[in-house]
XYZ file of C-alpha atoms in Angstrom:
618
model
C 76.946 -66.508 144.443
C 78.699 -69.778 143.715
C 79.902 -72.995 145.279
C 83.079 -74.944 144.689
C 82.947 -78.723 144.652
C 85.701 -80.964 145.934
C 86.834 -83.481 143.346
C 87.633 -85.964 146.125
C 84.621 -85.716 148.437
C 80.992 -85.913 147.234
C 79.807 -83.066 149.465
C 80.129 -79.342 148.833
C 83.506 -78.140 150.021
C 83.229 -74.358 150.046
C 80.864 -71.573 149.154
C 81.707 -68.068 148.044
C 79.272 -65.244 147.468
C 79.141 -61.721 146.149
C 79.502 -59.040 148.758
C 78.330 -55.481 148.196
C 78.122 -53.676 144.886
C 81.332 -53.037 142.959
C 82.956 -49.849 144.293
C 83.310 -48.568 140.732
C 79.504 -48.802 140.326
C 79.906 -50.353 136.856
C 76.799 -52.477 137.370
C 74.473 -49.700 138.565
C 72.419 -49.691 135.353
C 72.130 -53.485 135.488
C 71.094 -53.359 139.152
C 68.373 -50.843 138.369
C 67.096 -52.982 135.487
C 66.974 -56.040 137.745
C 65.186 -54.076 140.454
C 62.519 -53.094 137.911
C 62.205 -56.722 136.764
C 61.730 -57.860 140.367
C 59.007 -55.278 140.909
C 57.143 -56.527 137.834
C 57.493 -60.164 138.929
C 56.433 -59.319 142.488
C 53.379 -57.508 141.124
C 52.534 -60.468 138.903
C 52.733 -62.848 141.868
C 50.682 -60.512 144.052
C 47.737 -60.699 141.637
C 47.963 -64.463 141.068
C 50.274 -64.454 138.049
C 53.637 -66.104 137.457
C 57.105 -65.013 138.502
C 59.905 -65.734 140.942
C 60.989 -63.459 143.784
C 63.403 -64.661 146.444
C 62.280 -64.203 150.069
C 63.741 -61.105 151.709
C 65.866 -63.015 154.234
C 67.059 -65.781 151.898
C 70.724 -64.789 152.233
C 70.584 -64.914 156.036
C 68.748 -68.261 155.988
C 71.312 -69.718 153.572
C 74.247 -68.637 155.724
C 72.644 -70.193 158.808
C 72.156 -73.463 156.907
C 75.793 -73.447 155.762
C 76.929 -72.960 159.363
C 74.697 -75.829 160.555
C 76.107 -78.096 157.842
C 79.647 -76.957 158.716
C 80.287 -75.812 155.150
C 83.224 -73.406 154.950
C 82.277 -70.179 153.219
C 83.551 -66.694 152.510
C 81.691 -63.543 151.541
C 83.682 -61.457 149.086
C 83.977 -57.718 149.558
C 82.206 -56.883 146.303
C 81.710 -58.664 142.965
C 82.867 -62.258 143.498
C 83.008 -63.807 140.005
C 86.723 -63.265 139.332
C 87.711 -64.287 142.851
C 85.683 -67.496 142.571
C 87.174 -68.299 139.174
C 90.697 -67.790 140.523
C 90.019 -69.980 143.573
C 88.351 -72.700 141.475
C 91.392 -72.910 139.206
C 93.743 -72.925 142.202
C 91.894 -75.886 143.728
C 90.969 -77.555 140.412
C 87.288 -77.521 141.383
C 84.239 -76.925 139.205
C 81.951 -74.017 140.054
C 78.259 -74.425 140.849
C 76.248 -71.295 140.102
C 73.245 -69.902 138.255
C 75.340 -67.059 136.773
C 75.941 -67.681 133.079
C 79.025 -65.436 133.171
C 80.861 -68.594 134.257
C 80.383 -69.843 130.681
C 82.881 -67.145 129.695
C 85.490 -67.644 132.428
C 88.340 -70.030 131.641
C 87.620 -72.628 134.355
C 89.948 -75.624 134.366
C 87.359 -78.140 135.543
C 84.199 -76.499 134.290
C 80.976 -74.911 135.435
C 77.902 -76.759 136.749
C 74.695 -74.730 136.248
C 72.408 -74.975 139.268
C 69.380 -75.722 137.113
C 71.092 -78.808 135.659
C 71.106 -80.672 138.988
C 68.488 -83.406 139.309
C 68.188 -82.951 143.055
C 65.502 -85.595 143.557
C 67.143 -88.179 141.307
C 69.773 -89.671 143.614
C 71.818 -92.437 141.971
C 74.233 -95.009 143.369
C 77.608 -96.212 142.075
C 78.158 -99.933 142.781
C 75.896 -99.714 145.805
C 78.385 -97.661 147.835
C 78.465 -94.027 146.702
C 75.466 -91.788 146.072
C 75.503 -88.999 143.520
C 73.146 -86.432 142.000
C 73.199 -86.233 138.177
C 74.198 -82.846 136.773
C 75.769 -81.275 133.699
C 79.172 -79.651 133.527
C 79.839 -76.907 130.997
C 83.310 -77.163 129.437
C 84.834 -74.151 127.722
C 87.220 -76.412 125.774
C 84.343 -78.457 124.360
C 82.425 -75.305 123.565
C 85.316 -73.721 121.652
C 85.977 -77.010 119.847
C 82.403 -76.824 118.525
C 83.258 -73.459 116.940
C 86.233 -74.491 114.819
C 88.622 -74.750 117.805
C 88.044 -71.102 118.580
C 90.639 -69.400 120.825
C 89.231 -69.290 124.401
C 90.707 -65.832 124.852
C 88.084 -64.503 122.397
C 85.170 -65.324 124.722
C 85.488 -62.166 126.893
C 85.272 -60.046 123.719
C 82.199 -62.039 122.702
C 80.632 -61.304 126.112
C 81.155 -57.551 125.975
C 79.985 -57.346 122.358
C 76.748 -59.097 123.352
C 76.413 -56.868 126.401
C 76.980 -58.099 129.940
C 76.363 -56.813 133.475
C 79.188 -54.270 133.164
C 78.735 -52.874 129.668
C 75.966 -52.530 127.109
C 76.999 -50.016 124.473
C 74.253 -48.959 122.025
C 76.968 -48.261 119.441
C 77.621 -52.018 119.259
C 74.394 -52.243 117.296
C 76.251 -50.380 114.533
C 78.844 -53.152 114.371
C 76.289 -55.972 114.635
C 74.121 -54.489 111.877
C 77.020 -53.824 109.479
C 79.134 -56.943 110.007
C 78.169 -59.875 107.830
C 77.588 -62.429 110.538
C 76.953 -66.029 109.382
C 73.787 -68.085 110.035
C 71.219 -65.516 109.008
C 71.771 -63.083 111.839
C 69.237 -60.632 110.413
C 66.370 -63.135 110.517
C 63.300 -61.775 112.301
C 62.628 -65.082 114.072
C 65.018 -66.214 116.796
C 67.009 -63.045 116.121
C 68.999 -63.098 119.359
C 69.911 -66.772 118.969
C 70.997 -66.273 115.381
C 73.012 -63.226 116.366
C 74.899 -65.126 119.096
C 75.667 -68.008 116.744
C 76.723 -65.627 114.008
C 78.988 -63.635 116.312
C 80.674 -66.787 117.657
C 81.318 -68.095 114.140
C 82.598 -64.683 113.057
C 85.002 -64.437 116.029
C 86.284 -67.976 115.432
C 88.075 -66.742 112.289
C 90.489 -64.594 114.323
C 93.631 -65.781 116.042
C 93.416 -63.553 119.133
C 91.358 -60.791 120.796
C 93.565 -57.983 119.438
C 92.976 -58.995 115.829
C 89.247 -59.486 116.442
C 88.873 -56.144 118.246
C 90.621 -54.273 115.419
C 88.126 -55.767 112.990
C 85.198 -54.777 115.206
C 86.391 -51.164 115.334
C 86.511 -50.955 111.533
C 82.712 -50.932 111.475
C 82.462 -47.949 113.832
C 82.810 -44.207 113.103
C 86.452 -43.125 113.460
C 85.610 -40.545 116.125
C 84.227 -43.279 118.440
C 86.858 -45.958 117.978
C 89.364 -45.039 120.689
C 86.730 -44.514 123.333
C 84.917 -47.744 122.475
C 88.206 -49.672 122.405
C 89.082 -48.435 125.899
C 85.657 -49.381 127.253
C 85.714 -52.837 125.659
C 89.231 -53.622 126.880
C 88.348 -52.476 130.384
C 85.251 -54.683 130.416
C 87.189 -57.680 129.103
C 89.465 -57.410 132.148
C 86.519 -58.545 134.289
C 87.065 -62.073 132.973
C 90.764 -62.271 133.903
C 92.379 -63.784 137.013
C 91.872 -61.880 140.254
C 94.644 -60.621 142.541
C 92.615 -61.788 145.542
C 93.643 -65.143 147.032
C 90.531 -66.534 148.686
C 92.412 -69.709 149.590
C 94.166 -67.697 152.301
C 90.817 -67.257 154.057
C 90.224 -71.014 154.237
C 93.750 -71.624 155.486
C 94.285 -68.669 157.834
C 90.792 -67.248 158.488
C 91.535 -64.006 156.656
C 92.513 -62.787 153.188
C 93.798 -59.586 151.633
C 91.418 -57.607 149.423
C 93.296 -54.629 147.898
C 90.081 -52.679 147.201
C 88.950 -53.027 150.809
C 92.372 -52.171 152.224
C 92.579 -49.004 150.151
C 89.382 -47.773 151.785
C 90.919 -47.896 155.253
C 88.016 -49.735 156.887
C 88.393 -51.036 160.464
C 89.896 -54.515 160.644
C 86.943 -55.965 162.576
C 84.568 -54.807 159.814
C 86.622 -56.530 157.088
C 86.762 -59.777 159.079
C 83.029 -59.689 159.839
C 82.193 -59.051 156.176
C 84.371 -61.950 155.026
C 82.743 -64.307 157.552
C 79.247 -63.225 156.509
C 78.623 -61.723 159.949
C 77.798 -58.400 158.293
C 75.515 -58.082 155.288
C 76.461 -56.647 151.857
C 73.847 -54.014 152.764
C 76.377 -52.708 155.316
C 79.292 -52.605 152.850
C 77.123 -50.814 150.261
C 76.152 -48.206 152.851
C 79.793 -47.883 153.957
C 81.423 -47.591 150.557
C 78.775 -46.089 148.281
C 76.435 -44.502 150.816
C 73.733 -46.160 148.767
C 71.595 -49.165 149.560
C 69.049 -51.222 147.631
C 65.749 -52.114 149.303
C 64.543 -55.302 147.647
C 60.885 -55.554 146.686
C 58.735 -58.289 148.172
C 55.386 -59.717 147.069
C 53.438 -56.830 148.547
C 50.615 -54.438 147.736
C 51.997 -52.230 144.984
C 49.351 -49.581 145.619
C 50.702 -48.960 149.111
C 54.038 -47.368 150.072
C 56.790 -49.981 149.901
C 57.054 -52.237 152.938
C 60.555 -50.958 153.810
C 59.253 -47.529 154.801
C 58.370 -48.847 158.245
C 61.979 -49.826 159.020
C 63.532 -46.530 157.876
C 64.214 -45.300 161.456
C 66.282 -48.441 162.079
C 68.280 -47.829 158.913
C 68.918 -44.234 159.939
C 70.590 -45.501 163.120
C 72.651 -47.955 161.044
C 73.733 -45.103 158.767
C 74.614 -43.025 161.828
C 76.945 -45.774 163.070
C 78.636 -45.932 159.649
C 79.090 -42.179 159.163
C 82.700 -41.896 160.338
C 84.084 -45.227 159.214
C 87.116 -43.922 157.326
C 88.335 -40.629 155.778
C 89.245 -42.599 152.629
C 85.561 -43.209 151.949
C 84.695 -39.556 151.409
C 85.899 -39.462 147.811
C 84.187 -42.739 146.922
C 80.846 -41.940 148.493
C 80.686 -38.377 147.177
C 80.694 -39.760 143.634
C 77.307 -41.296 144.347
C 75.766 -38.462 146.350
C 75.674 -34.674 146.460
C 77.878 -33.183 149.214
C 75.516 -33.710 152.154
C 77.408 -34.861 155.253
C 74.625 -37.056 156.680
C 73.025 -38.205 153.420
C 72.597 -41.787 152.255
C 70.584 -42.822 149.212
C 68.120 -45.691 149.091
C 66.903 -47.353 145.916
C 63.292 -48.236 146.678
C 59.996 -49.127 145.053
C 57.557 -46.316 144.307
C 54.346 -47.843 142.935
C 55.658 -50.172 140.203
C 58.903 -48.319 139.483
C 62.125 -47.528 141.322
C 63.223 -44.263 142.840
C 66.330 -43.116 144.682
C 65.473 -41.326 147.930
C 67.887 -39.298 150.055
C 67.786 -40.299 153.729
C 69.615 -38.512 156.548
C 71.529 -40.555 159.082
C 70.856 -39.998 162.770
C 73.726 -38.242 164.536
C 74.675 -40.413 167.505
C 76.561 -39.797 170.720
C 80.322 -39.405 170.362
C 81.150 -42.852 171.756
C 78.856 -44.438 169.126
C 80.182 -42.459 166.168
C 83.595 -44.138 165.832
C 83.073 -47.383 163.921
C 86.578 -48.657 164.732
C 85.751 -48.626 168.470
C 82.167 -49.856 168.273
C 83.127 -53.366 169.391
C 84.796 -51.923 172.486
C 81.473 -50.744 173.904
C 80.131 -52.894 176.725
C 77.417 -55.455 176.037
C 74.999 -53.372 178.117
C 75.647 -50.208 176.050
C 75.260 -52.031 172.746
C 72.086 -53.762 173.901
C 70.706 -50.450 175.125
C 71.280 -48.788 171.732
C 69.572 -51.689 169.956
C 66.509 -51.675 172.225
C 66.252 -47.867 172.213
C 66.170 -47.992 168.413
C 63.399 -50.601 168.543
C 61.641 -48.588 171.308
C 61.425 -51.606 173.602
C 61.995 -51.877 177.357
C 64.517 -54.536 178.351
C 62.308 -55.808 181.197
C 59.648 -56.838 178.655
C 62.071 -59.387 177.180
C 63.115 -61.051 180.452
C 60.616 -63.974 180.286
C 61.382 -64.581 176.595
C 63.834 -67.354 175.540
C 67.158 -65.943 174.312
C 66.610 -67.164 170.740
C 63.338 -65.208 170.446
C 64.294 -61.944 172.177
C 65.247 -60.170 168.940
C 62.150 -61.281 166.956
C 59.891 -60.238 169.850
C 61.643 -56.854 170.168
C 61.257 -56.351 166.407
C 57.571 -57.314 166.667
C 57.083 -54.676 169.380
C 58.660 -52.087 167.052
C 56.420 -53.271 164.195
C 53.268 -52.975 166.309
C 54.038 -49.391 167.303
C 53.753 -48.179 163.703
C 50.123 -47.485 162.883
C 50.738 -47.667 159.117
C 51.014 -51.455 159.413
C 47.231 -51.759 159.968
C 47.933 -54.876 162.019
C 44.972 -56.898 163.305
C 44.892 -59.295 166.235
C 44.944 -62.411 164.029
C 48.118 -61.120 162.301
C 49.921 -60.849 165.641
C 48.601 -64.205 166.825
C 49.678 -65.980 163.621
C 53.135 -64.453 163.820
C 53.646 -65.486 167.441
C 52.325 -68.990 166.747
C 54.867 -69.401 163.930
C 57.624 -68.540 166.409
C 56.718 -71.712 168.330
C 58.030 -73.991 165.563
C 61.647 -73.796 166.762
C 60.831 -74.551 170.434
C 58.483 -77.379 169.322
C 61.304 -78.929 167.306
C 63.577 -78.693 170.374
C 60.960 -80.453 172.549
C 60.482 -83.222 169.989
C 64.236 -83.801 169.621
C 65.034 -83.554 173.333
C 65.716 -87.012 174.825
C 64.939 -85.874 178.372
C 61.298 -84.917 177.751
C 58.416 -87.002 179.075
C 56.433 -88.956 176.501
C 53.258 -86.942 177.117
C 55.060 -83.626 176.498
C 56.701 -84.968 173.365
C 53.397 -86.289 171.981
C 51.701 -82.917 172.494
C 54.553 -81.137 170.734
C 54.405 -83.618 167.860
C 50.650 -83.130 167.478
C 50.950 -79.343 167.374
C 53.908 -79.512 164.980
C 51.926 -81.853 162.702
C 48.996 -79.412 162.772
C 51.302 -76.578 161.709
C 52.624 -78.716 158.857
C 49.049 -79.493 157.764
C 48.218 -75.770 157.697
C 51.330 -75.052 155.592
C 50.509 -77.755 153.036
C 46.880 -76.667 152.797
C 47.924 -73.050 152.212
C 50.366 -74.050 149.465
C 47.650 -75.920 147.555
C 46.307 -72.769 145.972
C 44.764 -70.602 148.660
C 44.237 -67.103 147.300
C 46.718 -64.558 148.642
C 45.274 -61.854 150.900
C 47.286 -58.910 149.596
C 46.770 -56.653 152.620
C 47.881 -59.448 154.956
C 50.891 -60.135 152.730
C 51.860 -56.450 152.880
C 51.638 -56.426 156.686
C 53.937 -59.444 156.970
C 56.315 -57.916 154.403
C 56.580 -54.918 156.714
C 57.389 -57.226 159.628
C 60.077 -59.012 157.587
C 61.651 -55.668 156.691
C 61.734 -54.744 160.396
C 63.316 -58.105 161.210
C 65.901 -57.732 158.433
C 67.001 -54.271 159.555
C 66.812 -55.268 163.205
C 69.177 -58.148 162.447
C 71.550 -55.890 160.500
C 71.708 -53.434 163.400
C 72.188 -56.304 165.854
C 75.061 -57.655 163.720
C 76.674 -54.228 163.447
C 76.581 -54.003 167.253
C 78.241 -57.461 167.508
C 74.998 -59.263 168.412
C 74.022 -57.924 171.853
C 70.959 -60.174 171.373
C 71.365 -63.739 170.020
C 70.487 -64.236 166.365
C 67.255 -66.193 165.879
C 67.160 -69.435 163.921
C 65.491 -68.099 160.782
C 64.915 -71.580 159.375
C 62.293 -72.157 162.096
C 61.165 -68.622 162.870
C 58.897 -67.585 160.032
C 57.046 -69.419 157.285
C 54.881 -67.432 154.892
C 52.556 -70.340 154.118
C 52.147 -71.052 157.850
C 51.323 -67.493 158.967
C 48.930 -66.934 156.065
C 47.220 -70.256 156.751
C 46.922 -69.503 160.463
C 45.451 -66.091 159.650
C 42.700 -67.759 157.644
C 41.968 -70.310 160.372
C 41.855 -67.704 163.140
C 39.492 -65.548 161.081
C 37.233 -68.538 160.470
C 36.638 -70.561 163.610
C 39.865 -71.731 165.238
C 40.960 -70.055 168.468
C 44.530 -69.840 169.734
C 43.442 -71.489 172.989
C 41.985 -74.568 171.276
C 44.968 -74.854 168.950
C 47.482 -74.821 171.816
C 45.466 -77.021 174.177
C 47.310 -80.088 172.904
C 50.732 -78.765 174.065
C 50.866 -76.994 177.457
C 54.536 -76.019 177.049
C 53.841 -74.256 173.756
C 50.803 -72.599 175.325
C 52.892 -71.204 178.179
C 55.546 -69.874 175.793
C 52.859 -68.279 173.622
C 51.526 -66.477 176.720
C 54.984 -64.996 177.360
C 55.280 -63.872 173.727
C 51.805 -62.361 173.690
C 52.225 -60.580 177.019
C 55.514 -59.052 175.834
C 54.029 -57.677 172.621
C 50.484 -56.715 173.685
C 51.567 -53.597 175.600
C 53.073 -52.186 172.380
C 50.061 -52.986 170.205
C 47.468 -50.310 169.443
C 44.315 -50.824 171.492
C 42.254 -50.971 168.295
C 43.496 -54.470 167.457
C 41.803 -55.858 170.586
C 38.379 -54.480 169.642
C 35.727 -56.984 168.499
C 35.669 -58.157 164.875
C 33.261 -56.544 162.442
C 33.152 -53.244 164.288
C 30.731 -50.848 162.565
C 31.575 -47.365 161.439
C 28.226 -46.177 162.728
C 28.636 -44.182 165.906
C 25.491 -45.633 167.494
C 26.430 -49.194 166.648
C 29.956 -48.561 167.838
C 28.725 -47.199 171.178
C 26.263 -50.058 171.543
C 28.935 -52.636 170.891
C 31.309 -50.950 173.306
C 28.628 -51.014 176.034
C 27.417 -54.570 175.453
C 30.730 -56.278 174.755
C 33.142 -54.422 177.010
C 33.398 -57.296 179.448
C 33.515 -59.824 176.598
C 36.353 -57.920 174.979
C 38.335 -57.944 178.189
C 37.652 -61.640 178.558
C 38.717 -62.313 174.994
C 41.968 -60.449 175.460
C 42.631 -62.385 178.643
C 41.841 -65.651 176.896
C 44.358 -64.867 174.163
C 46.882 -63.999 176.827
C 46.440 -67.472 178.196
C 46.169 -69.189 175.143
C 68.290 -68.632 142.128
C 67.310 -64.638 141.192
C 66.695 -65.869 137.928
C 66.616 -62.616 136.016
C 68.112 -62.184 132.589
C 70.755 -64.909 132.316
C 72.612 -63.397 129.380
C 74.819 -66.329 128.391
C 72.459 -69.121 129.410
C 72.088 -70.023 125.729
C 75.708 -71.178 125.681
C 74.781 -74.090 127.952
C 72.324 -75.511 125.395
C 73.760 -78.789 124.132
C 73.022 -78.075 120.469
C 72.914 -74.368 119.682
C 71.722 -74.887 116.114
C 68.806 -77.100 117.199
C 67.849 -74.541 119.833
C 67.892 -71.804 117.232
C 65.748 -73.864 114.844
C 63.291 -74.570 117.642
C 62.981 -70.865 118.363
C 62.278 -70.230 114.687
C 59.456 -72.797 114.741
C 57.985 -71.109 117.799
């Protein structure tokens, strides 16, 4: 993912992002390693430790924000780095990204690391123009530091160190035998010393060919040709791309040779480029393999994505007959099973690849090229049948909330979620944030209505802040909401694949983890939904519609009184004495930057030697 900055205007001009996985699958090992790292970080966070895991729907939220800000963007078909580099040089723009691979690319106007931006430190030039201080990495300045090293040697440096595409164990033979300067064999700061030593060693050669020949001298003769081929192939990843992304910003479309060779329907290619279809879809199409990203969930339970598997099986069924050209590509990743897709998922605290069968659909749904030709009614029917929801249930619901409510009905029907009443209530309350914002910003509303909306909105904000101040995470509750988010994610992907028969919700105001967790705690303590909503009648009425739509799909157990005993006698006694109370209570409620391993991040340190010395002292 990266952004390109205009050199004329202070605002971001365009944004380009990675699409699906590379069709050659060169990065599969790296992807698996990152998936394992995310699981470990998610586990650490789940037990109160440190770590960083992006929210599941962060990509979708980001795209919605870009659209709101009217930022032009394109989603590349697969790996985007080369395409972004080529576009940046065409436009003479620097690249903003957290990917340290851009330290290796020959960018004319440099690379601005995301973590170098002082976002809260806004400065002014002569009282007229505002700017945010940042650093710009220059390859020319970097190479000048290493005896005016030839820039063309940097790709060889990257593959010798090991990057996302290649990490050959045999390179250790070269690194251990070559006499690299700066004490490369020191036990302290070993990696830093090795990088410095390798850069200084490479700086003595005029070009990559000469340097590569000298590398191969340290390897056994039987391995040299094979290693040379692999290294040269990997170095190509840092060269100019054939793709011209500028065509997309000028004409609304661009030619991607890899995508064209696969024979995918035109509407699919356009939707992928515009970000209207997720990289999840292109991975399933091309590789018949998808990656289910781990959330901060209960690692002792089955992963939260299990609940949404039936939705994915329908998605896979729609993608089965996309193109005959895909057969050869997808069969490389899977055994010859006509309906099989593989999913990389969490099992305990490790990853596993599971084989999932697609659902065979009716003939008129099985031709991806003609999917957009189906009537709105047919597409909506397929979506709601997948979610097991009756269309009439959604009639009183505002258009922007129909999909989240339908997904919530699906979520409630799965007993493995172990959903309680306060979970459902908190979720529905969080859905009121968008409508509250609309009331507050609507000029036609009466002052009394606006004040009530403002009071409720302020209360929600107070709950969020209080939750963020260190409230202990309820792991079972977190897991339940992770399951809901997975259902929403797959529900959105299916909705997008069917050309949005239901409007997409505004994710920026639909769900907030700190809000729903905070509301759960309040509802368990003393607060009731009725008292909370009493300050805003409009929000109360909308909540009633949301609750009425979802309650018929919820298991009856969630409406039973709190603290129900396992004792049969106590259970019978409570049922007899509180039957009417329970009915009354139900009625009342009815009314009521993946950080990861940044391999070349060290290159952005202003003084490499000082950094190395500091690591030695540590």
